[in-house]
Coordinates of C-alpha atoms in Angstrom, one line a residue:
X571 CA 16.4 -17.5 -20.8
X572 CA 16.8 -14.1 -18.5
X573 CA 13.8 -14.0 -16.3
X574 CA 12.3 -10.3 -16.9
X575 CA 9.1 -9.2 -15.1
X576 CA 7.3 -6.1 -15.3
X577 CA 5.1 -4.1 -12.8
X578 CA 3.0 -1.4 -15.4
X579 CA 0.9 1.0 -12.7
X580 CA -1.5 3.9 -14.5
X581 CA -1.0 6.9 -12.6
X582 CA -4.3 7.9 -11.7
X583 CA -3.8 7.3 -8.3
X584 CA -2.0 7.2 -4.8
X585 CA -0.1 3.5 -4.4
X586 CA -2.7 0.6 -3.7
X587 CA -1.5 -2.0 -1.1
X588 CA -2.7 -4.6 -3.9
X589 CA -0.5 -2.8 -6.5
X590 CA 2.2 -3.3 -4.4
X591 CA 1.5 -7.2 -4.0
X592 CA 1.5 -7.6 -7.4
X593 CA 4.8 -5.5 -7.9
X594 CA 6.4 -7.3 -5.0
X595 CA 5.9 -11.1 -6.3
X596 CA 7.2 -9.4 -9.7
X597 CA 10.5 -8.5 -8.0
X598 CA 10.6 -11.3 -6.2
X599 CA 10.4 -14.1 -9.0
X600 CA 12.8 -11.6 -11.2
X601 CA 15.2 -11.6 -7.8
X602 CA 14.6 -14.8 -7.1
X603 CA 15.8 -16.3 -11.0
X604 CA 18.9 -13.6 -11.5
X605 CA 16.6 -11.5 -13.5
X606 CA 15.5 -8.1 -14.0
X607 CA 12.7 -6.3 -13.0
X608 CA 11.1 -3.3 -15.4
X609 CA 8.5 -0.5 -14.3
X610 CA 6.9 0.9 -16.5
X611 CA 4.3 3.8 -16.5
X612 CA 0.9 2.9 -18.3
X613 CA -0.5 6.2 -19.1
X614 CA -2.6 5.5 -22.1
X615 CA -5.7 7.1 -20.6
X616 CA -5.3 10.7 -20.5
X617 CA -8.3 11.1 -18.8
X618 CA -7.5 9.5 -16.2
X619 CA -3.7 10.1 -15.3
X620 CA -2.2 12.6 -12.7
X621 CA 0.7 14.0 -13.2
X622 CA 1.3 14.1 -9.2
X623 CA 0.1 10.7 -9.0
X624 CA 3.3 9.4 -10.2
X625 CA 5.5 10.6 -7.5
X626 CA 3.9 8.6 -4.8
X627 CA 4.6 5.4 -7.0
X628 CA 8.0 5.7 -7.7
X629 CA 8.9 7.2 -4.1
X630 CA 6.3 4.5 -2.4
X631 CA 8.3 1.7 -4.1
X632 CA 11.4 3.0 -3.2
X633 CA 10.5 2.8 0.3
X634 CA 9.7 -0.2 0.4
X635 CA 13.0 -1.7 -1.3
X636 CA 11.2 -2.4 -4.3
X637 CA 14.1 -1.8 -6.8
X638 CA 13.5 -1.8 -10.7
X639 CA 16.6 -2.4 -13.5
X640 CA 15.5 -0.2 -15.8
X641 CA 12.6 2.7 -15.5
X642 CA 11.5 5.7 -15.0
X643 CA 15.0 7.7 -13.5
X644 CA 16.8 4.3 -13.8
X645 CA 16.9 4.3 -17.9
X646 CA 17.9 0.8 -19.6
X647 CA 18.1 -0.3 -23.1
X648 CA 14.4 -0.8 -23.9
X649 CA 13.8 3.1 -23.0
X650 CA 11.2 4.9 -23.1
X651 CA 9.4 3.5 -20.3
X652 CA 6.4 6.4 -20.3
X653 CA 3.7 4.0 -22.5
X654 CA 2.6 7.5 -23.8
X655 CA 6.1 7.7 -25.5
X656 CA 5.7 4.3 -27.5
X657 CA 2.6 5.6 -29.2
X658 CA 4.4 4.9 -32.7
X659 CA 5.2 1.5 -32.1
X660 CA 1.6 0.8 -31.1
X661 CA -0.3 2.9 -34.3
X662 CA 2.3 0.4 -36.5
X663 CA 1.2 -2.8 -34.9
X664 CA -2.6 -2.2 -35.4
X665 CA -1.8 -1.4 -39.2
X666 CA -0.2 -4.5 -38.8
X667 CA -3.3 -6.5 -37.6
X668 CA -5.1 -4.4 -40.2
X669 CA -3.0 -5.7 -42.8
X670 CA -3.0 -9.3 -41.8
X671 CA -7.1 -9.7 -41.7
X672 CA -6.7 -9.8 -37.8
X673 CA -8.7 -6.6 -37.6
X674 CA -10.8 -4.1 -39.0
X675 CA -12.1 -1.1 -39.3
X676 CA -15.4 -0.4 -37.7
X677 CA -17.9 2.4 -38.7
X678 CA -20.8 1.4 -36.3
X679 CA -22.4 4.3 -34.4
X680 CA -22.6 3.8 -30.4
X681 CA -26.4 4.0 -30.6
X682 CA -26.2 1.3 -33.6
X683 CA -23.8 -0.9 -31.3
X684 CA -26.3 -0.3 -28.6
X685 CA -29.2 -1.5 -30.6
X686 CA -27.7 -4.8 -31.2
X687 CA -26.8 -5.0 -27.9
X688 CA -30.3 -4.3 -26.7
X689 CA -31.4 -7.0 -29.3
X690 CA -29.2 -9.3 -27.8
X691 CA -29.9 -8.8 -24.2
X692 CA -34.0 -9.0 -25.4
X693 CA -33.4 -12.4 -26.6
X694 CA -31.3 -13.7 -23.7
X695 CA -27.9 -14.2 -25.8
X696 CA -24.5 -13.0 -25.4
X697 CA -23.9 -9.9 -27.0
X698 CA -21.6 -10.4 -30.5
X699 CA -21.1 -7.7 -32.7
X700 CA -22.9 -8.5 -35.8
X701 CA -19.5 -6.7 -38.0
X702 CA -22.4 -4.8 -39.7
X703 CA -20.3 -1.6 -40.3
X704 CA -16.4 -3.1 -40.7
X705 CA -14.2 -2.3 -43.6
X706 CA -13.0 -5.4 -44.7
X707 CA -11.3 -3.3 -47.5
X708 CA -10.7 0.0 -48.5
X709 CA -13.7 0.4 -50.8
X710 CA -15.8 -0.3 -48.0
X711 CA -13.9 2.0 -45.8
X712 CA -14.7 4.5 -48.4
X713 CA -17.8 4.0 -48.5
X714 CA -18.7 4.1 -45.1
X715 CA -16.3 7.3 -44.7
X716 CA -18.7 9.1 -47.5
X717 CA -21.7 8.6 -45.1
X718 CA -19.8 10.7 -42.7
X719 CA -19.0 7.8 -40.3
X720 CA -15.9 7.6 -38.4
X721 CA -14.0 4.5 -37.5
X722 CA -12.5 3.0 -34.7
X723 CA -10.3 -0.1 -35.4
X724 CA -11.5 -3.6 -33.7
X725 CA -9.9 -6.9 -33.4
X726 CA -11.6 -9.8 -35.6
X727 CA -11.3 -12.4 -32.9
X728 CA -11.9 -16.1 -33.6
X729 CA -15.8 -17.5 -33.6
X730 CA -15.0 -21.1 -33.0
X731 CA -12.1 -23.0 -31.2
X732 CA -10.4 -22.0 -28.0
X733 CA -7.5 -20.7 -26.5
X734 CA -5.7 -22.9 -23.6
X735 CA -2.9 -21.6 -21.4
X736 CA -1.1 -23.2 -18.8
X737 CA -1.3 -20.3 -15.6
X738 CA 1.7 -20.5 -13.1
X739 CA -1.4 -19.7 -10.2
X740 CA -4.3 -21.5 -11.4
X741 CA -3.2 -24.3 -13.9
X742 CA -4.9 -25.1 -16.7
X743 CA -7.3 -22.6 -18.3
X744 CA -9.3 -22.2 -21.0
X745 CA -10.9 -19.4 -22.8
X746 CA -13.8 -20.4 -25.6
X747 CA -13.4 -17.8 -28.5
X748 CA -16.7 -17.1 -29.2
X749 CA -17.2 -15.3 -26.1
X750 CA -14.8 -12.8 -26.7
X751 CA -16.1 -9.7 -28.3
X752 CA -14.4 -8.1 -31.3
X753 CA -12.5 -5.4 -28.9
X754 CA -11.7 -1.7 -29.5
X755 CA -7.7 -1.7 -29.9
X756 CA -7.7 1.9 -31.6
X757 CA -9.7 4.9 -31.4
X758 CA -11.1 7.1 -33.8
X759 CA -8.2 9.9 -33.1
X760 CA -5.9 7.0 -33.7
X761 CA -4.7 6.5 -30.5
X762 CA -4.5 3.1 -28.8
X763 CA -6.0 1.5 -26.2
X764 CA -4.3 -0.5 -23.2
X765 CA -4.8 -4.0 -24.5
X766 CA -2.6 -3.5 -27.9
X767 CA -0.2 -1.2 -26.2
X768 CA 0.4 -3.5 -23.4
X769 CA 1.0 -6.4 -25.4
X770 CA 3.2 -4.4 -27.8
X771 CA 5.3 -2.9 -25.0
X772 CA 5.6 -6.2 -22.8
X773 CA 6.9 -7.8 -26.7
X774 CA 9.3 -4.9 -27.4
X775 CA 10.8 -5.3 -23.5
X776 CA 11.4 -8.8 -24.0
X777 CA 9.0 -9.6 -20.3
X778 CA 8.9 -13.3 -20.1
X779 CA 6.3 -13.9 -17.1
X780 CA 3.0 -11.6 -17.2
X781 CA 2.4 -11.7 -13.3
X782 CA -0.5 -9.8 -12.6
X783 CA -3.8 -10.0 -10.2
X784 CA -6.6 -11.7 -11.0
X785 CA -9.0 -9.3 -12.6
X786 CA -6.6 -9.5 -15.8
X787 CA -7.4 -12.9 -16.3
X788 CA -10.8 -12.4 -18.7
X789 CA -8.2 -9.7 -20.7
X790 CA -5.8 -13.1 -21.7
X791 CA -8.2 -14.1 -24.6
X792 CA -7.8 -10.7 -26.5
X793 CA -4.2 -9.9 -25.5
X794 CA -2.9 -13.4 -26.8
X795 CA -4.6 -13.0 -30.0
X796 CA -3.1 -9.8 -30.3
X797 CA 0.4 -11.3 -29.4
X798 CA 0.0 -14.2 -31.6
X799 CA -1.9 -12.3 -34.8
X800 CA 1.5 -10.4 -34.5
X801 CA 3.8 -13.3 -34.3
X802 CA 5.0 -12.8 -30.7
X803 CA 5.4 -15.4 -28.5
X804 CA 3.2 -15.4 -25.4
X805 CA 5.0 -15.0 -22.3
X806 CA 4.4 -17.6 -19.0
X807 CA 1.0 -16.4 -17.5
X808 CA 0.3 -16.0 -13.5
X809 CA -2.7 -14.4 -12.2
X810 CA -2.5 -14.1 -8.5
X811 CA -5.3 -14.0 -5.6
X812 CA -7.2 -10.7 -5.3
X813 CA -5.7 -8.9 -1.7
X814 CA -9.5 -9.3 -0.8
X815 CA -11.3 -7.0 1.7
X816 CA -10.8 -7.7 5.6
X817 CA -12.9 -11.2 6.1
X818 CA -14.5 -11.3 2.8
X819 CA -13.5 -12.6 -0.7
X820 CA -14.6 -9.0 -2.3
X821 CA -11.7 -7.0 -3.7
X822 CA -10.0 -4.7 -1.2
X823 CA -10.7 -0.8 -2.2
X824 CA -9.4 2.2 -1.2
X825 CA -13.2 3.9 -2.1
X826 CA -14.6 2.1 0.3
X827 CA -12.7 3.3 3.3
X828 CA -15.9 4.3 5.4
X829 CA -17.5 0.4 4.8
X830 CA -13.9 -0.6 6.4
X831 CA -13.6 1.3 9.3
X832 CA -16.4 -0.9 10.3
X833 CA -14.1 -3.7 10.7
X834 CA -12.7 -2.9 14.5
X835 CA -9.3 -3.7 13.3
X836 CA -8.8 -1.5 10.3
X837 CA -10.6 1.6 12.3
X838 CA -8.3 0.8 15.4
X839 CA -5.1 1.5 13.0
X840 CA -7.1 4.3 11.0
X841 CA -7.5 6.2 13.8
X842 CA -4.0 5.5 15.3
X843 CA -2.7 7.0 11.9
X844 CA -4.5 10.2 11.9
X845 CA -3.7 11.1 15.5
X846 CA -0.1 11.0 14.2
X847 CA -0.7 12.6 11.1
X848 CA -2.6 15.8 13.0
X849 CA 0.2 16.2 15.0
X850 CA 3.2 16.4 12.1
X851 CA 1.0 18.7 10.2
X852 CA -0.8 16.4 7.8
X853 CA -4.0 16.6 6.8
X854 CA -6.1 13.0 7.0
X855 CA -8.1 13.3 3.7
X856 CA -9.6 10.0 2.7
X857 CA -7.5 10.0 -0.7
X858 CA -4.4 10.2 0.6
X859 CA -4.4 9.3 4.0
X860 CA -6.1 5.7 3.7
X861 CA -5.2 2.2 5.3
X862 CA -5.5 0.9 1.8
X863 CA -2.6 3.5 0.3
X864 CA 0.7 2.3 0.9
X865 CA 1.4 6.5 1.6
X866 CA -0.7 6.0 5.2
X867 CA 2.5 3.6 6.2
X868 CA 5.4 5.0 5.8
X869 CA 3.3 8.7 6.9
X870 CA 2.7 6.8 10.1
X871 CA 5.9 4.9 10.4
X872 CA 5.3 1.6 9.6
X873 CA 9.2 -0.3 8.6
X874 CA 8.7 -0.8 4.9
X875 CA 10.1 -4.2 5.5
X876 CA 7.5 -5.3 8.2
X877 CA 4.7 -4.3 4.5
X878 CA 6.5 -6.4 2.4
X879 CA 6.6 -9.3 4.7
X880 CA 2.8 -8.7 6.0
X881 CA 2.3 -8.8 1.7
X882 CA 4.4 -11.2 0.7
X883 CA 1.9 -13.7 2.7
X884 CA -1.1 -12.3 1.0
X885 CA -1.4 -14.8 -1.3
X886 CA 2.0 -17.1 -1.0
X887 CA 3.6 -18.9 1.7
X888 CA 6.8 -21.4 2.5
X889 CA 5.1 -23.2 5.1
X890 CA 2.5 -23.5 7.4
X891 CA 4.5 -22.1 10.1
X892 CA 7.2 -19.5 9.0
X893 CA 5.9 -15.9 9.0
X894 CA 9.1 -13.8 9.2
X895 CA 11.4 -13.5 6.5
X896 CA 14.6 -11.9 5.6
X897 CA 15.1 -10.4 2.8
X898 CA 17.4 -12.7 1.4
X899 CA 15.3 -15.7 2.3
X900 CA 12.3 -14.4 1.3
X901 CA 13.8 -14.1 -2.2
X902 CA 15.4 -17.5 -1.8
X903 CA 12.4 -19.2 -1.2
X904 CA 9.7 -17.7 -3.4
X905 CA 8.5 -19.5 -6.4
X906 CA 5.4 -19.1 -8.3
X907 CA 3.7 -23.0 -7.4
X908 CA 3.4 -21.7 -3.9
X909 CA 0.7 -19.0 -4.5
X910 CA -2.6 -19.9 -3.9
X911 CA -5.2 -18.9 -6.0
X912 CA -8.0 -18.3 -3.3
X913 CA -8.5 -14.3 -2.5
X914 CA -6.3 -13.3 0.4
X915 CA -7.8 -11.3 3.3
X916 CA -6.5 -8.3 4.1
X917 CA -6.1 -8.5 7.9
X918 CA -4.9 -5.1 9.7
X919 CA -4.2 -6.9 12.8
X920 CA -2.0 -9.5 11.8
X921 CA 0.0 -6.5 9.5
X922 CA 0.4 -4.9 13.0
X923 CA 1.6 -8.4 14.7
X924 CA 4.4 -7.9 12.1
X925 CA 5.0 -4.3 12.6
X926 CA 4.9 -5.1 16.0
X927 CA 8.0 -8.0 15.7
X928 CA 10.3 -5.9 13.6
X929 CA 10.2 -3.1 15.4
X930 CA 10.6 -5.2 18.6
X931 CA 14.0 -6.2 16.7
X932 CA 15.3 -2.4 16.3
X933 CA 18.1 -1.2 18.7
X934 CA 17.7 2.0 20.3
X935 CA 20.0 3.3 18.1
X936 CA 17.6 2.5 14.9
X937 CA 14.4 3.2 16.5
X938 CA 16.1 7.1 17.3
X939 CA 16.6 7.4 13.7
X940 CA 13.6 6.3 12.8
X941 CA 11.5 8.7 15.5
X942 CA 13.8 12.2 15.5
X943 CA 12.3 13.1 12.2
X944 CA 8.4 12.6 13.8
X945 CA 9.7 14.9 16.1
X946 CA 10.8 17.5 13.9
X947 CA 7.9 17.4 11.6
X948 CA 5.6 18.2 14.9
X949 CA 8.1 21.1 16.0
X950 CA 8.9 19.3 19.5
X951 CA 12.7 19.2 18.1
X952 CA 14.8 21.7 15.9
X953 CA 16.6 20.7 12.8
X954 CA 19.0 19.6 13.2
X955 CA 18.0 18.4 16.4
X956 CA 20.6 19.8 19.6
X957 CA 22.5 16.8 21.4
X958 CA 20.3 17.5 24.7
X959 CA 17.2 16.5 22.4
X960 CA 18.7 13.7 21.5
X961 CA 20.2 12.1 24.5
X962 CA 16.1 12.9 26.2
X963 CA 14.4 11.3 23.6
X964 CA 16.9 7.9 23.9
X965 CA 16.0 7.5 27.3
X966 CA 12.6 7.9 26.3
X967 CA 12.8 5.3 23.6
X968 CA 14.6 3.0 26.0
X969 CA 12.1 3.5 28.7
X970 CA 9.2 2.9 26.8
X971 CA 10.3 -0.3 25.4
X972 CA 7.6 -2.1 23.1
X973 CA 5.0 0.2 23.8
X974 CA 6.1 2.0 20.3
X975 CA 4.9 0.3 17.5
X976 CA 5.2 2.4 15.1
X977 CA 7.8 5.4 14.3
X978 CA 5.1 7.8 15.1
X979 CA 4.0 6.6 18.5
X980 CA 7.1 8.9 19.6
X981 CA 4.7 11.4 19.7
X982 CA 2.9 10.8 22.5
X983 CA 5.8 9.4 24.8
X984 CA 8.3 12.1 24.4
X985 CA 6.2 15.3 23.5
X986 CA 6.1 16.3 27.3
X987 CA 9.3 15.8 27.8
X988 CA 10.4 18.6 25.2
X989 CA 8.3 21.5 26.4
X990 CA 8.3 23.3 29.4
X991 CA 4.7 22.8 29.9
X992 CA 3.1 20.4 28.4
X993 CA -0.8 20.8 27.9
X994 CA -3.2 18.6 30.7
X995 CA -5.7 16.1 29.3
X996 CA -8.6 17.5 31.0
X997 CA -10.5 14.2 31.0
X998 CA -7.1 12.9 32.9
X999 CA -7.2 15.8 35.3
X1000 CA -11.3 15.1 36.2
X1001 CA -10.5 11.0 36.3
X1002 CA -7.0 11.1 38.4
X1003 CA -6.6 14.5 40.0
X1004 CA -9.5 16.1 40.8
X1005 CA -10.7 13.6 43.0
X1006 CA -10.9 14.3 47.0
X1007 CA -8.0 13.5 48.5
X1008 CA -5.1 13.8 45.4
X1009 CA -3.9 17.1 46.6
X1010 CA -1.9 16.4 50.1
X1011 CA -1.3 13.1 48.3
X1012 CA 1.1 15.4 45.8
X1013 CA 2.5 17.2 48.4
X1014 CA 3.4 14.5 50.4
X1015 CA 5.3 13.2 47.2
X1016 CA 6.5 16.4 46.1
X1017 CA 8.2 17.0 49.8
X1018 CA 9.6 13.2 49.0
X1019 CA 10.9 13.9 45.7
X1020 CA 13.1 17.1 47.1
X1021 CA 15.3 15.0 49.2
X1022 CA 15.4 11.2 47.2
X1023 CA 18.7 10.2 46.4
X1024 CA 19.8 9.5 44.1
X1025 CA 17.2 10.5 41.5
X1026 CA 16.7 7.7 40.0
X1027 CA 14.3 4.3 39.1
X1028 CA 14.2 2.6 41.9
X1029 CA 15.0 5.1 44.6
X1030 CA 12.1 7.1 43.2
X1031 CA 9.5 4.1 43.4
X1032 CA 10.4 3.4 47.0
X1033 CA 9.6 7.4 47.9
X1034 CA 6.3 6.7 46.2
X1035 CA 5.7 3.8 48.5
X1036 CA 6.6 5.3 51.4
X1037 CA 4.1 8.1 51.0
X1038 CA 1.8 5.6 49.7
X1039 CA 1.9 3.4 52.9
X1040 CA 2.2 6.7 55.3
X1041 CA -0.9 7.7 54.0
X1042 CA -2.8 4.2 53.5
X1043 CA -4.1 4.0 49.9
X1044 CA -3.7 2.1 47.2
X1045 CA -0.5 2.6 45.6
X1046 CA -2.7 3.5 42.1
X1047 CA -4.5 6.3 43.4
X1048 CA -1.2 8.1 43.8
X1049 CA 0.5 6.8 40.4
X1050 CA -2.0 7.7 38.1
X1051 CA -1.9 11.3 39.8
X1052 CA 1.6 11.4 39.6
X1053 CA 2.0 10.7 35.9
X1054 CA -1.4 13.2 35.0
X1055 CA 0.5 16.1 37.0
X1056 CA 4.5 15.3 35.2
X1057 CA 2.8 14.3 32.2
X1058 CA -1.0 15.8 31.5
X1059 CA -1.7 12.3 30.2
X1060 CA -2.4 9.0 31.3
X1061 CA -0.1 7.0 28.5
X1062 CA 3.9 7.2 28.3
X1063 CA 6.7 5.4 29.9
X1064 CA 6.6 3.8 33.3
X1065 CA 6.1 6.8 35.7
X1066 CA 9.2 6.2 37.6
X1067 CA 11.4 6.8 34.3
X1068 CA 9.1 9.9 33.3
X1069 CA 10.5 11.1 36.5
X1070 CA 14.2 10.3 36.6
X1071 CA 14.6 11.6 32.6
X1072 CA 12.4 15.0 33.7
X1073 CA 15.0 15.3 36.4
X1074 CA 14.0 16.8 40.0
X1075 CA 13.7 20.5 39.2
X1076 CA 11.3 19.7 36.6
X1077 CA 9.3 17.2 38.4
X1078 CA 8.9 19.4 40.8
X1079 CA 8.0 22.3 38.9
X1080 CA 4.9 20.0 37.6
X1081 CA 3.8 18.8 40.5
X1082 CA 3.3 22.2 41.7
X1083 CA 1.8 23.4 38.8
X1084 CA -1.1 20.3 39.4
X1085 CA -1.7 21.0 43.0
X1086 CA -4.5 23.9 42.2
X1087 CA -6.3 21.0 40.2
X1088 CA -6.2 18.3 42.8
X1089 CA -9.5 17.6 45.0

């Protein structure tokens, strides 16, 4: 048998880091068995889809490496792959279950359904739909048509018995079918709803393993009677962990970003992100520029890898060791008995720990491509970007060494190095410069700097010193002066490369620019 899996987002919104689990075990268990993968596009409820919601999807999977076989701009033989499109095929199956007895046409009125319900709840039992109004038969049909009734069509599930599957996550489970309610699988227009058209669609594209997140779990019941009423066999079930809120067991939202940014952590990165964002242009709305939206990575220059290692852990492990993972090995060694069925934490600190590693692993050479364009988008480089850009920001890259941990950080270690004047921090200028004292501590330097040679690391630091020891202080008070006056901030590179990539003219030119700020 060809492994086939499916991942079946609704586009009625921007890409949820839980959607993206749940696509990435799909591709990894198709992947892993020689399979193939299939997105498809869920848009049943009209009321809910947006059109430009489906651009982030597609181009937020593509980032992250998360290939389908056949799709939306891919194609394949099962085509279309729009569940709008494959509206026939559903209207046939529910005459199908119509025809068979598995279902029936209901001409209850909401405030008649309500009622019951009401009557239900009064008497402290489980609401079950009394099939007062169903059509059993067309003269019945007609004869709750004549009373100007319209019908929707509901599924006449079991009343006794159960149905048992064997779940790849949690085992054995079993579902009692008097629970289930006789669900809507039709409307009155005569369009269907997601259960039918789901089942019907994951039959007609031959998906073997249904591997979903929890929350579909109580949906089983009616979608295997559906599947079985119409003769299909049921595919292998796995229901995997919700990606649960930061140190809670409560599903992780991306409404609730306000209740998040509670969590030190997740407002420490949050706030990290939209400091980059305001200064390529980007506007940090809560919809679309959210931690819990995959679009807030790759905006801030996470490494799509570094999220699809972070997630693959959500939820699944080798070991109780191993955290990294090729890409190879990490489809090598995934199988479905190794997800555990408990809800995964969402921890924004250990996602930046990874970040943090495969960055560490990038050559110069990668991290410049991955930075230039951060630069561009914020104006600080042309397009295309001239070779003197280029060679400056390498040696910033090189100089700052792991202190960029995301593509983005580029932006506040090289933006004063591509201007002529940068703009001064005036907190920095009150903390480091305008103290008593800084001024003839510049001067000293600057009168240092015009005869160093060569200008360079270490030649540089032992000026510093001198002046430092000549004038017996601490060899911070003249640093952080130092870097404030070249810089007009107090983060970047070690000072003594901000000097030797600025050059000598320029240093200069800075330092005596400062000097009417000192104390």
């Amino acid at each position: 048998m060809t492994v086939r899996t499916r991942f079946a987002p609704s586009p009625t919104g921007y890409l949820h880091i839980g959607g993206v689990r749940t696509a990435l075990f799909n591709w990894l268990f198709a992947r892993r068995h020689g399979g193939q993968f299939i997105l498809r596009i869920d848009d049943t409820d009209a009321e809910r889809n947006v059109d430009e919601a489906l651009e982030p999807i597609l181009s937020g999977l593509k980032w992250l490496g998360i290939d389908w076989d056949e799709g939306p701009g891919v194609g394949g033989p099962h085509a279309p792959y729009f569940q709008s499109q494959r509206a026939a095929g559903h209207r046939a199956a529910a005459e199908r279950l119509l025809a068979a007895g598995h279902a029936y046409r209901d001409f209850a009125r909401p405030e008649e359904l309500d009622e019951e319900r009401k009557a239900a709840q009064a008497a402290g039992k489980p609401f079950l739909y009394s099939r007062r109004f169903a059509a059993f038969d067309d003269a019945a049909a007609a004869k709750w048509a004549a009373e100007g009734r319209q019908s929707v069509v509901r599924l006449k599930m079991p009343r006794e018995g159960a149905l048992v599957i064997d779940d790849a996550v949690r085992g054995r489970v079993e579902f009692a079918w008097e629970r289930e309610q006789d669900h809507v699988i039709q409307r009155a227009d005569g369009s269907c709803l997601y259960h039918l058209a789901s089942v019907v669609d994951d039959h007609d594209l031959a998906i073997t393993h249904v591997i979903r997140a929890e929350e579909h779990l109580s949906n089983t019941p009616r979608q295997a009677f559906i599947a079985m009423s119409l003769g299909y066999a049921l595919p292998a079930y796995a229901h995997l962990p919700l990606v649960a809120e930061p140190g809670s067991r409560t599903k992780l939202s991306k409404r609730k970003l306000a209740q998040y940014l509670k969590n030190a952590d997740f407002k420490q990165i949050s706030e990290h992100g939209t400091k980059i964002a305001e200064r390529i242009g980007l506007a940090p709305e809560a919809d679309t520029f959210n931690p819990v939206i995959v679009d807030f990575y790759r905006e801030v220059g996470y490494l799509p890898w570094a999220i699809d290692n972070y997630l693959a852990l959500l939820g699944w492990s080798y070991d109780d060791k191993t955290e990294f993972f090729s890409r190879d090995e990490l489809i090598q060694h995934f199988t479905l008995e190794r997800i555990n069925s408990s809800p995964a934490s969402f921890d924004p600190k250990k996602l930046w720990a990874v970040q943090d590693h495969y960055m560490g692993e990038r050559s110069t050479d990668e991290k410049l491509a991955l930075m230039l364009p951060f630069l561009v988008k914020a104006k600080l480089v042309a397009e295309p970007p001239p070779a003197e850009a280029v060679a400056t920001v390498r040696q910033v890259i090189e100089a700052s060494g792991d202190r960029l941990k995301v593509a983005g950080d580029i932006l506040g270690y090289a933006d004063f190095f591509l201007v002529d004047e940068p703009p001064m921090d005036e907190a920095a200028v009150k903390q480091r410069l305008a103290k008593p004292g800084v001024r003839p501590l510049l001067e000293a330097f600057a009168a240092e700097v015009t005869t160093v040679e060569p200008f360079e690391t270490p030649a540089l630091e032992a000026a510093l010193k001198r002046v430092v020891e000549a004038a017996g202080v601490k060899t911070g008070d003249l640093v952080h002066a130092v870097r404030v006056a070249v810089t007009g901030k107090t983060v970047g590179p070690g000072l003594y490369d901000c000097l030797a990539i600025l050059g000598r003219e320029q240093s200069l030119a800075r330092l005596a620019r400062a000097l009417p700020l000192c104390g």
